[in-house]
mmCIF file of C-alpha atoms in Angstrom:
data_model
loop_
_atom_site.group_PDB
_atom_site.id
_atom_site.type_symbol
_atom_site.label_atom_id
_atom_site.label_comp_id
_atom_site.label_asym_id
_atom_site.label_seq_id
_atom_site.Cartn_x
_atom_site.Cartn_y
_atom_site.Cartn_z
ATOM 1 C CA MET A 19 23.291 22.677 -2.183
ATOM 2 C CA LYS A 20 19.724 23.833 -2.781
ATOM 3 C CA ALA A 21 16.954 22.480 -0.557
ATOM 4 C CA LEU A 22 14.705 19.940 -2.262
ATOM 5 C CA ARG A 23 11.275 18.490 -1.630
ATOM 6 C CA SER A 24 9.598 15.477 -3.272
ATOM 7 C CA VAL A 25 6.348 16.080 -5.129
ATOM 8 C CA PHE A 26 3.729 13.593 -6.344
ATOM 9 C CA LEU A 27 3.208 14.135 -10.088
ATOM 10 C CA GLY A 28 0.649 11.400 -10.741
ATOM 11 C CA CYS A 29 -0.513 7.880 -9.965
ATOM 12 C CA GLY A 30 -1.869 4.732 -11.581
ATOM 13 C CA SER A 31 -3.128 1.277 -10.704
ATOM 14 C CA TYR A 32 -3.839 -2.178 -12.078
ATOM 15 C CA LEU A 33 -6.019 -5.102 -11.002
ATOM 16 C CA PRO A 34 -5.909 -8.545 -12.618
ATOM 17 C CA GLU A 35 -8.857 -9.382 -14.833
ATOM 18 C CA LYS A 36 -10.027 -12.377 -12.803
ATOM 19 C CA ALA A 37 -12.365 -11.448 -9.947
ATOM 20 C CA LEU A 38 -13.263 -13.709 -7.033
ATOM 21 C CA THR A 39 -16.467 -12.783 -5.221
ATOM 22 C CA ASN A 40 -17.528 -13.847 -1.747
ATOM 23 C CA GLN A 41 -20.167 -16.074 -3.296
ATOM 24 C CA GLN A 42 -17.523 -17.856 -5.366
ATOM 25 C CA LEU A 43 -15.415 -18.325 -2.239
ATOM 26 C CA THR A 44 -18.253 -20.252 -0.599
ATOM 27 C CA GLU A 45 -17.584 -22.972 -3.172
ATOM 28 C CA ILE A 46 -13.946 -23.217 -2.023
ATOM 29 C CA VAL A 47 -14.143 -22.915 1.776
ATOM 30 C CA ASP A 48 -16.819 -23.004 4.467
ATOM 31 C CA THR A 49 -17.775 -19.334 4.644
ATOM 32 C CA SER A 50 -20.554 -16.951 3.615
ATOM 33 C CA ASP A 51 -20.904 -13.541 2.010
ATOM 34 C CA GLU A 52 -22.594 -12.245 5.156
ATOM 35 C CA TRP A 53 -19.769 -13.464 7.424
ATOM 36 C CA ILE A 54 -17.036 -11.883 5.262
ATOM 37 C CA VAL A 55 -18.801 -8.541 4.749
ATOM 38 C CA GLN A 56 -19.799 -8.177 8.401
ATOM 39 C CA ARG A 57 -16.245 -8.746 9.683
ATOM 40 C CA THR A 58 -14.156 -7.157 6.939
ATOM 41 C CA GLY A 59 -16.268 -5.160 4.481
ATOM 42 C CA ILE A 60 -14.752 -7.170 1.614
ATOM 43 C CA LYS A 61 -17.032 -8.206 -1.256
ATOM 44 C CA ASN A 62 -14.570 -8.955 -4.028
ATOM 45 C CA ARG A 63 -10.898 -9.519 -4.728
ATOM 46 C CA HIS A 64 -8.783 -9.997 -7.880
ATOM 47 C CA ILE A 65 -6.541 -12.968 -8.597
ATOM 48 C CA ALA A 66 -3.550 -12.938 -10.933
ATOM 49 C CA ALA A 67 -3.832 -15.306 -13.890
ATOM 50 C CA GLU A 68 -1.508 -18.239 -14.417
ATOM 51 C CA GLY A 69 1.745 -16.820 -15.714
ATOM 52 C CA GLU A 70 0.894 -13.322 -14.485
ATOM 53 C CA PHE A 71 3.534 -12.246 -11.985
ATOM 54 C CA THR A 72 3.997 -9.398 -9.528
ATOM 55 C CA SER A 73 6.262 -7.671 -12.052
ATOM 56 C CA HIS A 74 3.514 -7.777 -14.706
ATOM 57 C CA LEU A 75 1.054 -6.105 -12.346
ATOM 58 C CA ALA A 76 3.688 -3.556 -11.373
ATOM 59 C CA VAL A 77 4.527 -2.668 -14.974
ATOM 60 C CA ASN A 78 0.867 -2.050 -15.809
ATOM 61 C CA ALA A 79 0.438 0.209 -12.774
ATOM 62 C CA ALA A 80 3.716 1.989 -13.575
ATOM 63 C CA LYS A 81 2.647 2.724 -17.160
ATOM 64 C CA ALA A 82 -0.657 4.136 -15.914
ATOM 65 C CA ALA A 83 1.158 6.343 -13.390
ATOM 66 C CA LEU A 84 3.622 7.622 -15.978
ATOM 67 C CA GLU A 85 0.759 8.502 -18.319
ATOM 68 C CA ASN A 86 -1.165 10.247 -15.541
ATOM 69 C CA ALA A 87 1.942 12.221 -14.565
ATOM 70 C CA GLY A 88 2.838 13.088 -18.147
ATOM 71 C CA VAL A 89 6.327 11.680 -17.621
ATOM 72 C CA ASP A 90 8.311 9.522 -20.046
ATOM 73 C CA ALA A 91 9.797 6.312 -18.670
ATOM 74 C CA GLN A 92 13.273 7.511 -19.702
ATOM 75 C CA ASP A 93 12.945 10.407 -17.248
ATOM 76 C CA ILE A 94 12.810 7.949 -14.318
ATOM 77 C CA ASP A 95 16.112 7.358 -12.549
ATOM 78 C CA LEU A 96 14.859 5.558 -9.429
ATOM 79 C CA ILE A 97 12.385 2.700 -8.969
ATOM 80 C CA VAL A 98 11.394 1.592 -5.475
ATOM 81 C CA LEU A 99 9.040 -1.388 -5.476
ATOM 82 C CA ALA A 100 7.303 -2.534 -2.296
ATOM 83 C CA THR A 101 6.322 -6.198 -2.313
ATOM 84 C CA SER A 102 6.221 -9.300 -0.130
ATOM 85 C CA THR A 103 5.599 -11.522 -3.155
ATOM 86 C CA PRO A 104 8.536 -10.943 -5.534
ATOM 87 C CA ASP A 105 8.864 -12.808 -8.827
ATOM 88 C CA ASN A 106 12.100 -14.381 -7.616
ATOM 89 C CA THR A 107 14.158 -14.546 -4.448
ATOM 90 C CA PHE A 108 16.538 -12.393 -6.475
ATOM 91 C CA PRO A 109 16.983 -10.223 -8.426
ATOM 92 C CA ALA A 110 14.647 -7.545 -7.139
ATOM 93 C CA THR A 111 11.318 -7.368 -8.951
ATOM 94 C CA ALA A 112 12.040 -3.654 -9.410
ATOM 95 C CA VAL A 113 14.776 -4.444 -11.947
ATOM 96 C CA ALA A 114 12.325 -6.594 -13.918
ATOM 97 C CA VAL A 115 10.043 -3.558 -14.054
ATOM 98 C CA GLN A 116 12.975 -1.353 -15.021
ATOM 99 C CA ALA A 117 13.818 -3.671 -17.932
ATOM 100 C CA ALA A 118 10.189 -3.973 -19.064
ATOM 101 C CA LEU A 119 9.923 -0.177 -19.204
ATOM 102 C CA GLY A 120 13.089 0.023 -21.308
ATOM 103 C CA ILE A 121 15.046 1.915 -18.646
ATOM 104 C CA ASN A 122 18.763 1.087 -18.487
ATOM 105 C CA HIS A 123 20.012 3.929 -16.325
ATOM 106 C CA GLY A 124 19.518 4.924 -12.702
ATOM 107 C CA PHE A 125 18.829 2.308 -10.039
ATOM 108 C CA ALA A 126 15.995 0.066 -8.852
ATOM 109 C CA PHE A 127 15.371 -2.062 -5.772
ATOM 110 C CA ASP A 128 12.640 -3.663 -3.666
ATOM 111 C CA VAL A 129 11.583 -2.880 -0.110
ATOM 112 C CA GLN A 130 9.811 -5.380 2.131
ATOM 113 C CA ALA A 131 7.594 -4.140 4.959
ATOM 114 C CA VAL A 132 4.479 -6.181 4.089
ATOM 115 C CA CYS A 133 1.313 -4.034 4.188
ATOM 116 C CA SER A 134 3.328 -0.971 5.244
ATOM 117 C CA GLY A 135 5.546 -1.444 2.203
ATOM 118 C CA PHE A 136 4.199 1.436 0.134
ATOM 119 C CA VAL A 137 4.589 3.914 3.001
ATOM 120 C CA TYR A 138 8.155 2.668 3.520
ATOM 121 C CA ALA A 139 8.817 2.921 -0.238
ATOM 122 C CA VAL A 140 7.518 6.498 -0.469
ATOM 123 C CA THR A 141 9.628 7.431 2.555
ATOM 124 C CA THR A 142 12.698 5.833 0.965
ATOM 125 C CA ALA A 143 12.142 7.604 -2.359
ATOM 126 C CA ASP A 144 11.573 10.887 -0.524
ATOM 127 C CA ALA A 145 14.966 10.541 1.171
ATOM 128 C CA TYR A 146 16.776 9.787 -2.104
ATOM 129 C CA LEU A 147 15.062 12.645 -3.946
ATOM 130 C CA ARG A 148 15.687 15.213 -1.215
ATOM 131 C CA GLY A 149 19.242 13.940 -0.933
ATOM 132 C CA GLY A 150 19.890 14.673 -4.594
ATOM 133 C CA LEU A 151 20.585 11.053 -5.557
ATOM 134 C CA ALA A 152 17.703 10.927 -8.038
ATOM 135 C CA LYS A 153 15.474 13.366 -9.899
ATOM 136 C CA ARG A 154 12.325 11.365 -10.649
ATOM 137 C CA ALA A 155 11.160 8.212 -8.924
ATOM 138 C CA LEU A 156 8.622 5.555 -9.717
ATOM 139 C CA VAL A 157 7.282 4.150 -6.446
ATOM 140 C CA ILE A 158 5.232 0.967 -6.756
ATOM 141 C CA GLY A 159 3.306 -1.361 -4.477
ATOM 142 C CA ALA A 160 2.577 -4.696 -6.148
ATOM 143 C CA GLU A 161 1.479 -8.067 -4.791
ATOM 144 C CA THR A 162 0.314 -11.534 -5.800
ATOM 145 C CA PHE A 163 -0.757 -12.623 -2.332
ATOM 146 C CA SER A 164 -2.944 -15.345 -3.832
ATOM 147 C CA ARG A 165 0.290 -17.334 -4.297
ATOM 148 C CA ILE A 166 1.034 -17.490 -0.548
ATOM 149 C CA LEU A 167 -2.484 -18.113 0.771
ATOM 150 C CA ASP A 168 -3.646 -21.373 2.298
ATOM 151 C CA TRP A 169 -6.877 -21.832 0.360
ATOM 152 C CA GLU A 170 -8.129 -24.245 3.021
ATOM 153 C CA ASP A 171 -7.835 -21.625 5.780
ATOM 154 C CA ARG A 172 -11.102 -19.702 5.677
ATOM 155 C CA THR A 173 -9.872 -17.120 8.198
ATOM 156 C CA THR A 174 -7.161 -15.809 5.855
ATOM 157 C CA CYS A 175 -7.882 -16.759 2.238
ATOM 158 C CA VAL A 176 -11.025 -14.573 2.166
ATOM 159 C CA LEU A 177 -9.073 -11.435 3.104
ATOM 160 C CA PHE A 178 -6.423 -10.969 0.442
ATOM 161 C CA GLY A 179 -6.163 -10.213 -3.258
ATOM 162 C CA ASP A 180 -3.687 -9.270 -5.968
ATOM 163 C CA GLY A 181 -3.049 -5.844 -7.472
ATOM 164 C CA ALA A 182 -0.620 -2.985 -8.011
ATOM 165 C CA GLY A 183 -0.484 0.777 -7.682
ATOM 166 C CA ALA A 184 2.199 3.341 -8.438
ATOM 167 C CA VAL A 185 3.087 7.008 -8.100
ATOM 168 C CA VAL A 186 5.611 9.226 -9.837
ATOM 169 C CA MET A 187 7.598 11.509 -7.536
ATOM 170 C CA GLU A 188 9.935 14.351 -8.501
ATOM 171 C CA ALA A 189 12.548 16.376 -6.655
ATOM 172 C CA GLN A 190 11.712 20.084 -6.846
ATOM 173 C CA GLU A 191 13.491 23.042 -5.324
ATOM 174 C CA GLY A 192 12.261 24.298 -1.966
ATOM 175 C CA GLU A 193 11.910 23.055 1.589
ATOM 176 C CA PRO A 194 8.883 20.895 2.434
ATOM 177 C CA SER A 195 6.231 23.360 3.604
ATOM 178 C CA MET A 196 2.488 23.867 3.927
ATOM 179 C CA ASP A 197 2.713 26.454 1.153
ATOM 180 C CA GLN A 198 3.993 24.090 -1.528
ATOM 181 C CA SER A 199 3.146 20.663 -2.946
ATOM 182 C CA GLY A 200 5.225 17.761 -1.676
ATOM 183 C CA VAL A 201 5.852 15.283 1.105
ATOM 184 C CA LEU A 202 5.653 17.094 4.454
ATOM 185 C CA THR A 203 6.613 14.346 6.882
ATOM 186 C CA CYS A 204 7.124 10.573 7.049
ATOM 187 C CA GLN A 205 6.770 8.516 10.220
ATOM 188 C CA LEU A 206 7.967 4.890 10.349
ATOM 189 C CA ARG A 207 7.847 2.293 13.126
ATOM 190 C CA SER A 208 8.445 -1.433 13.653
ATOM 191 C CA ASP A 209 8.374 -3.925 16.518
ATOM 192 C CA GLY A 210 9.631 -7.428 15.784
ATOM 193 C CA ARG A 211 8.178 -8.879 18.980
ATOM 194 C CA HIS A 212 4.859 -9.284 17.156
ATOM 195 C CA LYS A 213 6.111 -11.538 14.348
ATOM 196 C CA GLU A 214 3.979 -14.554 15.284
ATOM 197 C CA LYS A 215 0.776 -12.544 14.948
ATOM 198 C CA LEU A 216 1.167 -12.116 11.171
ATOM 199 C CA TYR A 217 3.805 -13.942 9.143
ATOM 200 C CA VAL A 218 4.505 -16.449 6.367
ATOM 201 C CA ASP A 219 5.633 -19.886 7.552
ATOM 202 C CA GLY A 220 8.310 -20.348 4.901
ATOM 203 C CA GLY A 221 11.330 -18.777 3.235
ATOM 204 C CA PRO A 222 14.596 -19.590 1.426
ATOM 205 C CA SER A 223 16.662 -19.771 4.623
ATOM 206 C CA THR A 224 14.171 -21.696 6.774
ATOM 207 C CA THR A 225 12.063 -24.115 4.755
ATOM 208 C CA GLY A 226 13.270 -23.570 1.217
ATOM 209 C CA THR A 227 9.660 -22.903 0.212
ATOM 210 C CA ALA A 228 7.481 -19.834 -0.226
ATOM 211 C CA GLY A 229 5.236 -20.897 2.665
ATOM 212 C CA HIS A 230 1.726 -19.736 3.549
ATOM 213 C CA LEU A 231 0.374 -16.673 5.310
ATOM 214 C CA ARG A 232 -0.595 -17.186 8.968
ATOM 215 C CA MET A 233 -2.432 -14.607 11.049
ATOM 216 C CA GLN A 234 -3.887 -14.141 14.518
ATOM 217 C CA GLY A 235 -6.695 -11.886 13.369
ATOM 218 C CA LYS A 236 -7.936 -10.718 16.766
ATOM 219 C CA GLU A 237 -4.422 -9.818 17.882
ATOM 220 C CA VAL A 238 -3.739 -7.840 14.701
ATOM 221 C CA PHE A 239 -6.998 -5.930 15.096
ATOM 222 C CA LYS A 240 -6.214 -5.213 18.756
ATOM 223 C CA HIS A 241 -2.900 -3.540 17.899
ATOM 224 C CA ALA A 242 -3.854 -1.906 14.606
ATOM 225 C CA VAL A 243 -5.921 1.065 15.752
ATOM 226 C CA GLY A 244 -3.409 2.158 18.386
ATOM 227 C CA MET A 245 -0.435 1.843 16.059
ATOM 228 C CA VAL A 246 -2.183 3.725 13.272
ATOM 229 C CA THR A 247 -3.135 6.494 15.670
ATOM 230 C CA ASP A 248 0.488 6.766 16.860
ATOM 231 C CA VAL A 249 2.020 7.568 13.473
ATOM 232 C CA ILE A 250 -0.812 9.847 12.370
ATOM 233 C CA GLU A 251 -0.659 11.947 15.526
ATOM 234 C CA ALA A 252 3.144 12.081 15.117
ATOM 235 C CA ALA A 253 2.632 13.471 11.595
ATOM 236 C CA PHE A 254 0.199 16.073 12.903
ATOM 237 C CA ASP A 255 2.678 17.074 15.613
ATOM 238 C CA ALA A 256 5.540 17.353 13.119
ATOM 239 C CA THR A 257 3.602 19.692 10.826
ATOM 240 C CA GLY A 258 1.320 21.586 13.199
ATOM 241 C CA THR A 259 -1.758 20.172 11.478
ATOM 242 C CA SER A 260 -4.828 18.296 12.697
ATOM 243 C CA ALA A 261 -7.551 15.957 11.487
ATOM 244 C CA GLU A 262 -9.664 18.973 10.545
ATOM 245 C CA ASP A 263 -6.973 20.115 8.073
ATOM 246 C CA LEU A 264 -7.011 16.866 6.092
ATOM 247 C CA ASP A 265 -8.734 16.731 2.738
ATOM 248 C CA TRP A 266 -8.204 12.979 2.311
ATOM 249 C CA PHE A 267 -7.349 10.075 4.598
ATOM 250 C CA VAL A 268 -6.006 7.147 2.540
ATOM 251 C CA PRO A 269 -5.447 4.191 4.878
ATOM 252 C CA HIS A 270 -4.201 0.706 4.119
ATOM 253 C CA GLN A 271 -7.213 -1.260 2.907
ATOM 254 C CA ALA A 272 -7.115 -4.287 5.207
ATOM 255 C CA ASN A 273 -10.403 -4.254 7.042
ATOM 256 C CA GLN A 274 -13.262 -1.760 6.995
ATOM 257 C CA ARG A 275 -13.719 -2.042 10.757
ATOM 258 C CA ILE A 276 -10.078 -1.036 11.376
ATOM 259 C CA ILE A 277 -10.389 1.882 8.946
ATOM 260 C CA ASP A 278 -13.611 3.128 10.549
ATOM 261 C CA ALA A 279 -12.311 2.720 14.107
ATOM 262 C CA SER A 280 -9.060 4.551 13.319
ATOM 263 C CA ALA A 281 -10.834 7.459 11.623
ATOM 264 C CA LYS A 282 -13.312 7.774 14.488
ATOM 265 C CA LYS A 283 -10.570 7.757 17.139
ATOM 266 C CA LEU A 284 -8.665 10.463 15.248
ATOM 267 C CA GLY A 285 -11.743 12.581 14.577
ATOM 268 C CA ILE A 286 -11.462 12.328 10.795
ATOM 269 C CA ALA A 287 -14.764 13.067 9.055
ATOM 270 C CA PRO A 288 -16.216 9.993 7.251
ATOM 271 C CA GLU A 289 -16.446 11.825 3.920
ATOM 272 C CA LYS A 290 -12.659 12.303 3.931
ATOM 273 C CA VAL A 291 -11.927 8.579 4.392
ATOM 274 C CA VAL A 292 -11.101 6.639 1.216
ATOM 275 C CA LYS A 293 -12.357 3.043 1.307
ATOM 276 C CA THR A 294 -11.803 0.590 -1.535
ATOM 277 C CA VAL A 295 -11.348 -2.615 0.490
ATOM 278 C CA SER A 296 -14.771 -3.905 -0.604
ATOM 279 C CA GLN A 297 -13.620 -3.953 -4.226
ATOM 280 C CA HIS A 298 -10.239 -5.704 -3.987
ATOM 281 C CA GLY A 299 -9.677 -6.927 -0.425
ATOM 282 C CA ASN A 300 -6.317 -6.567 1.273
ATOM 283 C CA THR A 301 -3.691 -6.154 -1.458
ATOM 284 C CA SER A 302 -0.914 -5.478 1.065
ATOM 285 C CA ALA A 303 1.646 -2.983 -0.329
ATOM 286 C CA ALA A 304 -0.635 -2.238 -3.303
ATOM 287 C CA SER A 305 -3.662 -1.126 -1.293
ATOM 288 C CA ILE A 306 -2.752 2.516 -0.595
ATOM 289 C CA PRO A 307 -1.809 3.442 -4.178
ATOM 290 C CA LEU A 308 -4.916 1.597 -5.414
ATOM 291 C CA ALA A 309 -7.063 3.669 -3.058
ATOM 292 C CA LEU A 310 -5.242 6.896 -3.904
ATOM 293 C CA ASP A 311 -5.647 6.290 -7.626
ATOM 294 C CA SER A 312 -9.380 5.735 -7.191
ATOM 295 C CA ILE A 313 -9.952 9.313 -5.987
ATOM 296 C CA VAL A 314 -7.485 10.810 -8.470
ATOM 297 C CA LYS A 315 -9.230 9.023 -11.358
ATOM 298 C CA ALA A 316 -12.592 10.252 -10.059
ATOM 299 C CA GLY A 317 -11.322 13.833 -10.220
ATOM 300 C CA LYS A 318 -11.773 14.347 -6.477
ATOM 301 C CA VAL A 319 -8.192 15.351 -5.661
ATOM 302 C CA LYS A 320 -7.257 19.002 -6.217
ATOM 303 C CA LYS A 321 -3.840 20.652 -6.233
ATOM 304 C CA GLY A 322 -3.022 21.687 -2.684
ATOM 305 C CA ASP A 323 -5.121 18.966 -1.043
ATOM 306 C CA LEU A 324 -3.669 17.654 2.224
ATOM 307 C CA ILE A 325 -3.494 13.844 2.112
ATOM 308 C CA MET A 326 -2.604 11.372 4.846
ATOM 309 C CA LEU A 327 -1.379 7.886 3.909
ATOM 310 C CA GLU A 328 -1.043 5.253 6.623
ATOM 311 C CA ALA A 329 -0.519 1.515 6.981
ATOM 312 C CA MET A 330 0.268 -1.300 9.366
ATOM 313 C CA GLY A 331 1.648 -4.695 8.392
ATOM 314 C CA GLY A 332 3.359 -7.867 9.510
ATOM 315 C CA GLY A 333 6.439 -7.478 11.638
ATOM 316 C CA PHE A 334 4.763 -5.424 12.999
ATOM 317 C CA THR A 335 5.589 -2.457 10.793
ATOM 318 C CA TRP A 336 3.560 0.729 10.584
ATOM 319 C CA GLY A 337 3.897 4.244 9.252
ATOM 320 C CA SER A 338 2.368 7.374 7.765
ATOM 321 C CA VAL A 339 3.105 9.940 5.072
ATOM 322 C CA LEU A 340 1.539 13.408 5.062
ATOM 323 C CA LEU A 341 1.693 15.248 1.742
ATOM 324 C CA LYS A 342 0.274 18.171 -0.202
ATOM 325 C CA TRP A 343 -0.896 17.190 -3.666
#
């Protein structure tokens, strides 16, 4: 069997039309633009319209990614969709996307690792592609977090938004190496002891309801920088690279202070750090592909660029992906 590597062919994103600014939030909860920006860097977020579901956001992002990659939907034989806000308890939202794209072959499923979901999804697709079980994959992060927020809790409802991002990945011959495009290494971690620090207080098996997001913000911040550093340094060790070798650092867009602190600790130059959190808030599994698409659309990413993706989410889960574009 020939060695295979998984290569990113293109990406796309989608944000709902409705925007919700910090100023508008002051009419809903007791907060201020200054308070939100100072602590998070967030200025705006997007909210899905009534009747607009996670699958709708995902389909729009998927179509944009397919167009960017120059790939027809019928050439996709694997869809991995990362979400914590599925359309239904079952079936997987990925099969709704599959149907909407007119694909009736291959296989599709969801992964759930909260804000780390896209990193987990890319890692999963990478394993299937390198294992020869699929040829081309559509990997999506899509969320409608506005549906699980407590809009009376000013400490959480100001942080999150809705959105979707996607990438197209393809299995190509050759071992993963610094000389060729493709995923170089994936690093995943989890530690269930931290559940109470970031979770949703509902579910089919417990309350029979969707529940609302609950978070101990200071505790999450305290763990985030160390956990992020762990998986990034592990990626550097696995590939013999360093912060100086990176062309782009694309972190989960949760909080500007966490992003800045992580980059500083790792010695990553500020101009290499992609930050879009001010524009759409924390979109959980959608945030990394949204950020990645922003620099691809701007024409900043060149073939051969070394890109680090990283995230941390509820669970806790955390992980990184190092790739050559």
